[in-house]
Short mmCIF file of C-alpha atoms in Angstrom, two decimals:
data_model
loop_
_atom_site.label_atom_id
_atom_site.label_comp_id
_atom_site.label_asym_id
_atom_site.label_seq_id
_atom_site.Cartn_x
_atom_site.Cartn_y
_atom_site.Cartn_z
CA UNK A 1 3.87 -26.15 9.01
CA UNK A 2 1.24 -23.30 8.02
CA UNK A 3 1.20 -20.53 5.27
CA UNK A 4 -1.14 -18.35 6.46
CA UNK A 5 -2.37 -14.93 4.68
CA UNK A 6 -3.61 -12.17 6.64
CA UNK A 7 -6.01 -9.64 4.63
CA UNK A 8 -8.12 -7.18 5.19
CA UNK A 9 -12.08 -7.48 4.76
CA UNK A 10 -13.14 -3.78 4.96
CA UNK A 11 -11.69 -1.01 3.24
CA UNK A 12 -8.38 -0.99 5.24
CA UNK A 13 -7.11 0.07 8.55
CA UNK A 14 -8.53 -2.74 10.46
CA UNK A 15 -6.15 -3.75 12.45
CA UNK A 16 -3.55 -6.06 10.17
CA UNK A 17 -0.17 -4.94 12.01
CA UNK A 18 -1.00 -6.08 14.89
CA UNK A 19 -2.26 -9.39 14.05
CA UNK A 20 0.88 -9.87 12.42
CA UNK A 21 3.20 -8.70 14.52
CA UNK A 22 1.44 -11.44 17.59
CA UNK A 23 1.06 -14.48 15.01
CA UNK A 24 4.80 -13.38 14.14
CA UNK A 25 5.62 -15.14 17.26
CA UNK A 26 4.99 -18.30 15.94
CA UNK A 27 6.26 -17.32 11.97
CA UNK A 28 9.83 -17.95 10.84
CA UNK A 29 9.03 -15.37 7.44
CA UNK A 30 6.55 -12.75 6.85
CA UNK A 31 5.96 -11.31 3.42
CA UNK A 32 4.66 -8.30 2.19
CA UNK A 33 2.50 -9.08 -1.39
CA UNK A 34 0.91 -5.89 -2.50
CA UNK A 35 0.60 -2.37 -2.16
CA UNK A 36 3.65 0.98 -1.30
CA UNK A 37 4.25 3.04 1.54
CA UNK A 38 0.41 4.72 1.15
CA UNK A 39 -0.24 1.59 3.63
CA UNK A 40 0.20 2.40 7.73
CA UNK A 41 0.89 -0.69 10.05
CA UNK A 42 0.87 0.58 13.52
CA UNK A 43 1.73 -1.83 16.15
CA UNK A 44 2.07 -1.38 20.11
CA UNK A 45 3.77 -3.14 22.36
CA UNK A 46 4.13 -1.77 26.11
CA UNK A 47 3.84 1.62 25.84
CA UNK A 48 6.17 2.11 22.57
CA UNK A 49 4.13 2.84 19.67
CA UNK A 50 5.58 1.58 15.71
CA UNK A 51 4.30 2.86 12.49
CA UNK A 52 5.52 0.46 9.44
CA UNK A 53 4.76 1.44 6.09
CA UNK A 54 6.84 -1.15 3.62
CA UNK A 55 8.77 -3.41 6.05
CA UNK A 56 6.62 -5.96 7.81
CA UNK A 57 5.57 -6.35 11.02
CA UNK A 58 7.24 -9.10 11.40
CA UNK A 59 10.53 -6.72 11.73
CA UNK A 60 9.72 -6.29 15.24
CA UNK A 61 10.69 -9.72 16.01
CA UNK A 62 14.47 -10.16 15.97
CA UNK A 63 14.95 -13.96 14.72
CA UNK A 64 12.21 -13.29 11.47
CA UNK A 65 12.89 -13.28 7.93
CA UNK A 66 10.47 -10.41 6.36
CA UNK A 67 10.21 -10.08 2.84
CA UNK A 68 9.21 -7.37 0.46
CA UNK A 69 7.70 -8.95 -2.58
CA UNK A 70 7.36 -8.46 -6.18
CA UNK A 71 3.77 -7.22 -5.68
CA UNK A 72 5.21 -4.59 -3.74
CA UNK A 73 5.80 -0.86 -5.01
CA UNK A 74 8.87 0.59 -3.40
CA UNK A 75 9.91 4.12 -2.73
CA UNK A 76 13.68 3.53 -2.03
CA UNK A 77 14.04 7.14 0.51
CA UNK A 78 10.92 5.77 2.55
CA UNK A 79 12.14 2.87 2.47
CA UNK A 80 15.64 3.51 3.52
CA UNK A 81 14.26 6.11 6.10
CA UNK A 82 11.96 3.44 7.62
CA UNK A 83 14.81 1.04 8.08
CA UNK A 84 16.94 3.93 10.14
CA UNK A 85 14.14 4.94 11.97
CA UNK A 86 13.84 1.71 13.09
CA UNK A 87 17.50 0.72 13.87
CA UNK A 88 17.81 3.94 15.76
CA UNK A 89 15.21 2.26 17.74
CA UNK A 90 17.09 -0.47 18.50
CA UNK A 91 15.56 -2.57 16.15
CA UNK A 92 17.54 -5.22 13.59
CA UNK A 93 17.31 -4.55 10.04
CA UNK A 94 19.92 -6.18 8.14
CA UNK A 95 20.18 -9.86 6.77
CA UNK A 96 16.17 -10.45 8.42
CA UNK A 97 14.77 -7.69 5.51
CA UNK A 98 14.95 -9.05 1.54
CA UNK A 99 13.58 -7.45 -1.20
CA UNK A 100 12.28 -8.69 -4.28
CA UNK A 101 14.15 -7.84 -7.29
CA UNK A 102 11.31 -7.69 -9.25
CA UNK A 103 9.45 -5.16 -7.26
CA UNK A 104 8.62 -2.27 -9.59
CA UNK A 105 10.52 1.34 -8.09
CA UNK A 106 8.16 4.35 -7.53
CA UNK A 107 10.07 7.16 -8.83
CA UNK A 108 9.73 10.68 -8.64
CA UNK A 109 7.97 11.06 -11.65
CA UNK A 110 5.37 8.90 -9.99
CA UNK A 111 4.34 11.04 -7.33
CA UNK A 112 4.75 14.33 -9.58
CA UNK A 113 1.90 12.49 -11.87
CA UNK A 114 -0.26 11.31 -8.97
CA UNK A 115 -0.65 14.95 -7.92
CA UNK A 116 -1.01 16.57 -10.87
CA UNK A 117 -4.21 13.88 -11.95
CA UNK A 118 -5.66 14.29 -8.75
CA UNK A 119 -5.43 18.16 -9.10
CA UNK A 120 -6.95 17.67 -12.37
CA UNK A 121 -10.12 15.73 -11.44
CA UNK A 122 -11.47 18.24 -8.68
CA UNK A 123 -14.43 17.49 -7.42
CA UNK A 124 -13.97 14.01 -9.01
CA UNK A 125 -10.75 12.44 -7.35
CA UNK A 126 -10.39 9.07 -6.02
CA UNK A 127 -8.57 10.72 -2.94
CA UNK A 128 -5.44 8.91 -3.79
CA UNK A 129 -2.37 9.30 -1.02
CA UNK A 130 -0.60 11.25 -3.69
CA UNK A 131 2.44 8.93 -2.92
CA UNK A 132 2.53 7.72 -6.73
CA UNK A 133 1.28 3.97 -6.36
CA UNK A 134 -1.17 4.38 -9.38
CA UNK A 135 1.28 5.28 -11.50
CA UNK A 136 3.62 3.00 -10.65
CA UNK A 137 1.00 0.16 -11.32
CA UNK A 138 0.12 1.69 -14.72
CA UNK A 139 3.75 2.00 -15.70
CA UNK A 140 4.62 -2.09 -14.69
CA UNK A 141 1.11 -2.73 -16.44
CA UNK A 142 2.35 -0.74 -19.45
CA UNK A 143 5.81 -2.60 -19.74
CA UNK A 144 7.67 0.47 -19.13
CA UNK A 145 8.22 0.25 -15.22
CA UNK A 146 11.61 -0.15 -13.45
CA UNK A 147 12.33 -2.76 -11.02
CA UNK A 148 14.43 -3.04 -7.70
CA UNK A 149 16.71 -5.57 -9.83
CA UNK A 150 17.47 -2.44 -12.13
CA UNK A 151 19.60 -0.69 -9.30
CA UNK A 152 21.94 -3.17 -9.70
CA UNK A 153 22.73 -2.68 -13.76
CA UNK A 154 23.18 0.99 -14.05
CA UNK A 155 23.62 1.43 -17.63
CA UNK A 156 20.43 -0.54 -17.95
CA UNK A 157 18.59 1.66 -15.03
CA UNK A 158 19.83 4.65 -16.84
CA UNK A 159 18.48 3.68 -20.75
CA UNK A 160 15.48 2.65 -18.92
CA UNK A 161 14.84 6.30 -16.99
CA UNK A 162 15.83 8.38 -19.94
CA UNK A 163 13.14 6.16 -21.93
CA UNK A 164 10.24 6.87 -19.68
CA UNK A 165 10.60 10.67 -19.45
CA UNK A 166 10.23 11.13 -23.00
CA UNK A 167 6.67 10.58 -22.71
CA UNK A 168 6.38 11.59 -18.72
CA UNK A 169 7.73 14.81 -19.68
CA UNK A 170 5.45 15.87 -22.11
CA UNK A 171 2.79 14.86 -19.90
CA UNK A 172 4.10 16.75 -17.08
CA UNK A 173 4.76 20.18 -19.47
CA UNK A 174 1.88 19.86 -21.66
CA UNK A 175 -0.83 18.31 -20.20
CA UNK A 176 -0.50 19.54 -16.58
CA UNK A 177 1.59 22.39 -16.49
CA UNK A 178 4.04 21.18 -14.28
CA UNK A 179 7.53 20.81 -13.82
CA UNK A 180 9.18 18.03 -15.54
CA UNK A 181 12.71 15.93 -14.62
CA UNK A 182 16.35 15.47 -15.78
CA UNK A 183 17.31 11.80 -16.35
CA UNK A 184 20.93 12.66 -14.67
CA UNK A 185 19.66 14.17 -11.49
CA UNK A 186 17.01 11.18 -11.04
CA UNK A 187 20.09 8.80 -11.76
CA UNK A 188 22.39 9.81 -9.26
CA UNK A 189 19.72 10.23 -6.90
CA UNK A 190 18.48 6.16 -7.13
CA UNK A 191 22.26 5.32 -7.55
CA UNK A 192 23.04 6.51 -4.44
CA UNK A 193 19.90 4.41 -2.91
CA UNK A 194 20.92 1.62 -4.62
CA UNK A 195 24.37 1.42 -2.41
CA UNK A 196 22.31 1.09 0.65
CA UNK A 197 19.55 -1.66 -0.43
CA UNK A 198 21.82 -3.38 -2.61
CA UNK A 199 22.94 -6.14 0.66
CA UNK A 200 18.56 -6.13 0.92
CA UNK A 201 17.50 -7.32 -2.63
CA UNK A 202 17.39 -11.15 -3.57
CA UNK A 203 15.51 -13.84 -5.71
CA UNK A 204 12.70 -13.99 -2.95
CA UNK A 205 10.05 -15.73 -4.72
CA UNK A 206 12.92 -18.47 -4.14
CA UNK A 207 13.34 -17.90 -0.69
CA UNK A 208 9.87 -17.96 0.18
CA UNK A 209 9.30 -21.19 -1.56
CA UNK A 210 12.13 -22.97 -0.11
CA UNK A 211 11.00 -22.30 3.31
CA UNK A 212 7.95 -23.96 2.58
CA UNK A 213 9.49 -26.91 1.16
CA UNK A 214 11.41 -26.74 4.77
CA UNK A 215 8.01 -26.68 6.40
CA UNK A 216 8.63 -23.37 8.35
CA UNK A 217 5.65 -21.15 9.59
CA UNK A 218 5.27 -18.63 6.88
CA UNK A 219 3.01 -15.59 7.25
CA UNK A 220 1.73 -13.12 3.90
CA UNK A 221 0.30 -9.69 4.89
CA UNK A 222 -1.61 -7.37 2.30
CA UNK A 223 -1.71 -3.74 3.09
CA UNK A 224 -5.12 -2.50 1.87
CA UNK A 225 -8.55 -3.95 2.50
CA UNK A 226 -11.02 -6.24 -0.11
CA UNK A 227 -12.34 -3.59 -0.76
CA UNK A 228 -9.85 -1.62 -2.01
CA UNK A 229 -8.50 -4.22 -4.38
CA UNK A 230 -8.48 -3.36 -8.07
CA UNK A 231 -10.54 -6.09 -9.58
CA UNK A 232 -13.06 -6.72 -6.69
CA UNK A 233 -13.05 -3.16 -4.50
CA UNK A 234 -15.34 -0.47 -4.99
CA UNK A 235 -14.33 0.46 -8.71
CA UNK A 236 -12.70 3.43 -9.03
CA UNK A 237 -12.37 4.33 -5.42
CA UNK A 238 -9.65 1.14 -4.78
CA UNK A 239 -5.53 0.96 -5.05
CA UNK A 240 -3.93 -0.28 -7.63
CA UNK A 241 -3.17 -3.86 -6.94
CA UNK A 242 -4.50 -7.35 -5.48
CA UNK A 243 -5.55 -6.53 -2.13
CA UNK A 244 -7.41 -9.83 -1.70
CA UNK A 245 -5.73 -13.38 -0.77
CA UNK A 246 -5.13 -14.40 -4.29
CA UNK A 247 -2.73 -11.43 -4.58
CA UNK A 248 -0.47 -13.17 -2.02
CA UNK A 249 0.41 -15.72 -4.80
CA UNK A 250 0.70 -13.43 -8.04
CA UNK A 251 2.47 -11.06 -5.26
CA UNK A 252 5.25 -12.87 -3.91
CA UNK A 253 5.25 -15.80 -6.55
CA UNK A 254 3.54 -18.65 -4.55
CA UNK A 255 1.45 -21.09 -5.60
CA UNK A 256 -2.33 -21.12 -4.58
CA UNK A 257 -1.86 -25.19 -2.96
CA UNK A 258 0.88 -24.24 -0.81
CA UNK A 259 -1.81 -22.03 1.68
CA UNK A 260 -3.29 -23.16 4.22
CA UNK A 261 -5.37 -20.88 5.87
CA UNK A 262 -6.54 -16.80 4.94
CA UNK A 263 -7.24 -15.12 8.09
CA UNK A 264 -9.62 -11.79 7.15
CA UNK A 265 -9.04 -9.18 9.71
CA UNK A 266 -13.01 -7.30 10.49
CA UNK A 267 -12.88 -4.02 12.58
CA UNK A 268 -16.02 -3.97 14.92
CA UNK A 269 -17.30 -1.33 13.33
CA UNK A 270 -16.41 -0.20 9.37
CA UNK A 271 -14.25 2.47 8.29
CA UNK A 272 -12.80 3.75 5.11
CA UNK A 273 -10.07 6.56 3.87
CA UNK A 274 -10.96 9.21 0.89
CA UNK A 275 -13.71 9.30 -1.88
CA UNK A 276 -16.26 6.23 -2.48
CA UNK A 277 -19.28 5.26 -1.53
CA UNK A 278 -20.14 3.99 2.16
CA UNK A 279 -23.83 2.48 2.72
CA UNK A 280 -23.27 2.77 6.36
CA UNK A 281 -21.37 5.81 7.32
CA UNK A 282 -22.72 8.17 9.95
CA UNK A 283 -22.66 11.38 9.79
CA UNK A 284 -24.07 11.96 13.37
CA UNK A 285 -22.44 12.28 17.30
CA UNK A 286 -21.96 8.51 17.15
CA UNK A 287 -19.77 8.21 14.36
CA UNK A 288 -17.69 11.10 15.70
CA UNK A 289 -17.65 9.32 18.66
CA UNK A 290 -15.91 6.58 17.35
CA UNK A 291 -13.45 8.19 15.24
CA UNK A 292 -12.54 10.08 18.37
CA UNK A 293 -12.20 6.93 20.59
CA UNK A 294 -10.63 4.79 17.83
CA UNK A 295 -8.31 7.15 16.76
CA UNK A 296 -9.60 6.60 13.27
CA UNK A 297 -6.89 8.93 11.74
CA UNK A 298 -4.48 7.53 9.74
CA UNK A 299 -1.23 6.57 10.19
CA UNK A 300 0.62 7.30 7.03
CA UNK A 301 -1.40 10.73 6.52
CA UNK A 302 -3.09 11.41 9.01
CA UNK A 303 -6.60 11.58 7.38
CA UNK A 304 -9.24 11.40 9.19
CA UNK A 305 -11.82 8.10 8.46
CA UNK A 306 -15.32 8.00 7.91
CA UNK A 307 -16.72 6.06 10.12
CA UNK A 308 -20.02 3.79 10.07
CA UNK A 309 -21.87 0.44 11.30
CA UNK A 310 -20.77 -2.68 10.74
CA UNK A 311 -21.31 -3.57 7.21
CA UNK A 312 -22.08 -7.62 6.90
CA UNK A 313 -22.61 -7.03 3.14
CA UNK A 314 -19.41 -6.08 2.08
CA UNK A 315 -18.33 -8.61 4.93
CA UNK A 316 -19.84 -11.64 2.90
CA UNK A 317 -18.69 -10.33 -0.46
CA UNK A 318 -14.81 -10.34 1.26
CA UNK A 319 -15.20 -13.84 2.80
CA UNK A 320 -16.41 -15.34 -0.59
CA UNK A 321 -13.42 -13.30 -2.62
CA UNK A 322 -11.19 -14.19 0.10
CA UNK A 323 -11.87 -17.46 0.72
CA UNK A 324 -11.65 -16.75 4.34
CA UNK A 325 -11.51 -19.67 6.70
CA UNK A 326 -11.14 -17.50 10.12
CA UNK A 327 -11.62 -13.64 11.32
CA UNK A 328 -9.88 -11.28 13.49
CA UNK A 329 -12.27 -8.82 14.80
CA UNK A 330 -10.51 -5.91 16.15
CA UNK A 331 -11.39 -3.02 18.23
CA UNK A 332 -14.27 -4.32 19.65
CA UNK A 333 -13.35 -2.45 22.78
CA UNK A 334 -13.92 1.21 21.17
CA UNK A 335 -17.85 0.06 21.43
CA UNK A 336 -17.95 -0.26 24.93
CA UNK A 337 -20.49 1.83 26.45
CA UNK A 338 -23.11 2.27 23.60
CA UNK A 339 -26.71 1.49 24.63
CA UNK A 340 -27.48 -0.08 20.93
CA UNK A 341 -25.40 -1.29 17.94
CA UNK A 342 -26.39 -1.64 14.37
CA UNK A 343 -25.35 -4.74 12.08
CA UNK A 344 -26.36 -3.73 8.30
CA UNK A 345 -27.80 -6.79 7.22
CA UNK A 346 -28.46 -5.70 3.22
CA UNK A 347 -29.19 -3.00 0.88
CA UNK A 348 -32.84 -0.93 -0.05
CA UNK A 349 -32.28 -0.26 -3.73
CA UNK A 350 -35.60 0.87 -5.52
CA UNK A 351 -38.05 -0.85 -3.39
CA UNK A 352 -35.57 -4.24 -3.75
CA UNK A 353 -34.29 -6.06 -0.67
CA UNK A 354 -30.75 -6.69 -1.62
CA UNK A 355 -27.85 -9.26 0.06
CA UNK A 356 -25.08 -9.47 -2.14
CA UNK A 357 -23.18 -5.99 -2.78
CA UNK A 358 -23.68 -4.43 -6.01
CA UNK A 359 -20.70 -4.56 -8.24
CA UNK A 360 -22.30 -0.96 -10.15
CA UNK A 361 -21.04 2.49 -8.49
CA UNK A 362 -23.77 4.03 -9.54
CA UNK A 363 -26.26 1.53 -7.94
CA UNK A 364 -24.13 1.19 -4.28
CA UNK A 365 -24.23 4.85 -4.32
CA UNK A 366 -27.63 5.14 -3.78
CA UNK A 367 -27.76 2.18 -1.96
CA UNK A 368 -29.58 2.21 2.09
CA UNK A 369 -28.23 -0.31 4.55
CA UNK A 370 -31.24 -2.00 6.00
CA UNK A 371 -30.27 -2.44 9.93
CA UNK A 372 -30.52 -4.78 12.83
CA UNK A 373 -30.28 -3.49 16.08
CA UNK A 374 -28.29 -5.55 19.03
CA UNK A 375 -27.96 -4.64 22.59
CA UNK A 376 -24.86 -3.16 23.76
CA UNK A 377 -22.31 -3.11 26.94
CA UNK A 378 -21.50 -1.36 29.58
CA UNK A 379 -18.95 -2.80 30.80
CA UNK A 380 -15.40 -2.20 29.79
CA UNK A 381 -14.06 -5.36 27.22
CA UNK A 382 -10.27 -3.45 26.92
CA UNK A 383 -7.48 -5.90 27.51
CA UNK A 384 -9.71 -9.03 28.20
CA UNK A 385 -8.16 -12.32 26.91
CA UNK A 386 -10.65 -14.96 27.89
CA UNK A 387 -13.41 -14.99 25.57
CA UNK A 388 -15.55 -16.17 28.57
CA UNK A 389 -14.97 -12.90 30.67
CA UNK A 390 -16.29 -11.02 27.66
CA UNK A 391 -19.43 -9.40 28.28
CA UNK A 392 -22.79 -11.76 27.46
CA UNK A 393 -23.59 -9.03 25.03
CA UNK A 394 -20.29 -8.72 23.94
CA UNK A 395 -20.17 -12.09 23.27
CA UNK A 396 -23.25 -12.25 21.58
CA UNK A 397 -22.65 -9.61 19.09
CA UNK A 398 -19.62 -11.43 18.04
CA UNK A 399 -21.48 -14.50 17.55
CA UNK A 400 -23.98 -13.22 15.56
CA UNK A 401 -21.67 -11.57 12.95
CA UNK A 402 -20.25 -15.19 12.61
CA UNK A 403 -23.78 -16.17 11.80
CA UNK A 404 -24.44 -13.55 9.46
CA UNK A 405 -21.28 -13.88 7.23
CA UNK A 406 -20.55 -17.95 7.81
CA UNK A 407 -16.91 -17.67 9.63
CA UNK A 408 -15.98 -18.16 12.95
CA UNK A 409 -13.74 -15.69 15.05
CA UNK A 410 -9.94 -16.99 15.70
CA UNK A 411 -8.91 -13.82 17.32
CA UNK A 412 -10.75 -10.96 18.84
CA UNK A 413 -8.45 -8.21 20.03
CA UNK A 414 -9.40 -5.98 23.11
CA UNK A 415 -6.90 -3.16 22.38
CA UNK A 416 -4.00 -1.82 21.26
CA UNK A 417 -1.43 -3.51 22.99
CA UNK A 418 0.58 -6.49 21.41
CA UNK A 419 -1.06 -8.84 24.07
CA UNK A 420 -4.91 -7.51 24.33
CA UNK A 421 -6.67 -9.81 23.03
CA UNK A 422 -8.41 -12.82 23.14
CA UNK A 423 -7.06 -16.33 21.15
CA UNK A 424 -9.86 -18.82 20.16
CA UNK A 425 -8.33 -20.82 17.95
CA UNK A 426 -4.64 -20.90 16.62
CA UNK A 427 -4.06 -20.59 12.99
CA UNK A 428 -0.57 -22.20 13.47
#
């Protein structure tokens, strides 16, 4: 029996889907712990592509329990018009999806906020999704949110709704200039949700633990990267929740013993979406290179990502949050070809030399990656899956990013595709 979480070490999009979808293979229940339907899992397999947002990967596999936790915010229409999308697919989505009833419920006041603060910053945003997470977090951090267990009780969802738009309201009219809700038209929208995701929601912290207790394979997924996560990300440019490993337990209601192993997932190069600082982006031919070859657009918006060097700086800083005891590195194939990588190795700061990353904005935005240069391939790595067939200097510039942060390589995927890639060492 493992528990094994999956996170991301960069600031998102590195590959997570994926990952989880293969391990899946070998998982009885996959859990979702943090994060809403801003998050884009896209997985591959033969030449059908899927885009999840809430559901798990897991989904894809038939015989899987997948499990939308507490630490989850849910927007019930996505939600409801991921699951048809996917059943018109052919895939099974019935008794094999649970949600948590004590997942807080985006609501349309949620997304009507997100906007209208975003529109209010300028220049400033964060470069949110606009999709209403933030607000959602501040509203179950105020005490005033609405849960997925609230569907269920009516009278209680209503008092509850009618509550909140006092105040969002006022916001909306006063402070923003924007439209503002009825209570009834919001009810009978989420009531008529509710008859469709009623069968879904369950007591799943309760679930989950019982299927450890049954020693069954159990996989937990975050949606965002490290550093994205509220406490430990790049401050204010993150989410809103516990992107890291420890938000698998606060997220889904297990405890931090029962885990066995926290897998981070590294894309071969770095990447982020919106505002923030980015030591190692390039603004040249060879980072549109790689956004071109990578498709580095993505999948829930269809943004296009900055694109840089690898960053081992930020990579040390997620192992040590993380407590990482493996790493994925995907995409290693969209470098094939280059002449000459570059690994940051630390920060120039002020004439200082510095290894750790800074935990100040205002220090990381001025911030220079100091770089060391590897050889590159030629040769073409895509679909390989014997790390021996690798390249030599493919190999080599995977082993020396395990030297530089202190964790070996369990997986190193070669492509898209469910089965490109290469398995060194099996987390189950």
């Amino acid at each position: 029996m493992s528990v094994v979480v999956i996170v991301g070490a960069q600031w998102g999009d590195e590959g997570k889907g994926k990952i989880v979808d293969y391990l899946t293979r070998k998982a009885e229940v996959v859990a979702r712990y943090q994060g809403g339907h801003n998050a884009g899992h896209t997985v591959v397999i033969k030449d059908e592509k899927y885009i999840l947002h809430l559901i798990p990967s897991g989904i894809l596999h038939k015989n899987t329990l997948c499990i939308i936790g507490n630490g989850v915010v849910v927007e019930p229409a996505a939600l409801i018009n991921e699951m048809r999308g996917l059943k018109k697919r052919g895939i099974t989505v019935g008794d094999n999806l649970l949600i948590s009833r004590n997942a807080h419920l985006i609501m349309p006041y949620h997304a009507a906020l997100d906007h209208a603060s975003e529109k209010a910053k300028g220049k400033k945003n964060i470069g949110t999704t606009g999709r209403g997470i933030g607000p959602t977090y501040v509203d179950k951090m105020g005490r005033s949110g609405i849960r997925v267990g609230d569907l269920l009780t009516p009278g209680a969802f209503l008092e509850k709704l009618k509550a909140n738009l006092v105040q969002v309201n006022f916001l909306l009219k006063n402070l923003y200039k924007a439209p503002t809700f009825r209570a009834e038209d919001v009810f009978r929208e989420y009531m008529g949700y509710a008859k469709v995701l009623a069968r879904h929601i369950a007591d799943t912290d309760v679930i989950i633990n019982d299927a450890v207790t049954r020693k069954r394979n159990v996989l937990l997924e975050g949606a965002q990267g490290t550093l994205l996560d509220i406490d430990h990300g790049t401050y204010p440019f993150v989410t809103s929740s516990s992107a890291v490993s420890g938000g698998a337990c606060t997220g889904l209601g297990i405890g931090p013993t029962k885990i066995n192993a926290v897998l981070g997932i590294v894309k071969a190069y770095t990447t982020r979406v919106g505002s923030g600082p980015f030591p190692t982006e390039l603004h040249d031919k060879t980072g549109e290179m790689i956004r071109e070859k990578g498709g580095e657009f993505g999948s829930t918006t269809g943004r296009a990502r900055r694109c840089g060097w690898l960053d081992t700086v930020i990579l040390k800083h997620s192992c040590r949050v993380n407590g990482l005891s493996g790493m994925v590195i995907t995409k290693l194939d969209i470098l094939d070809g280059m002449d000459t990588l570059k690994i940051c190795t630390s920060y120039a700061y002020r004439g200082k030399i510095l290894k750790e990353m800074p935990k100040e904005l205002s220090v990381l935005e001025q911030c220079v990656p100091v770089y060391e240069e590897v050889k590159g391939w030629k040769e073409s790595t895509l679909g390989i899956r014997d790390f021996g067939k690798l390249p030599k200097k493919a190999q080599a510039y995977i082993r020396r990013i395990e030297a530089l942060i202190g964790v070996k390589a369990s997986i190193v995927s070669t492509g898209q595709k469910r089965d490109e890639l290469i398995l060194i060492e099996e987390p189950f």
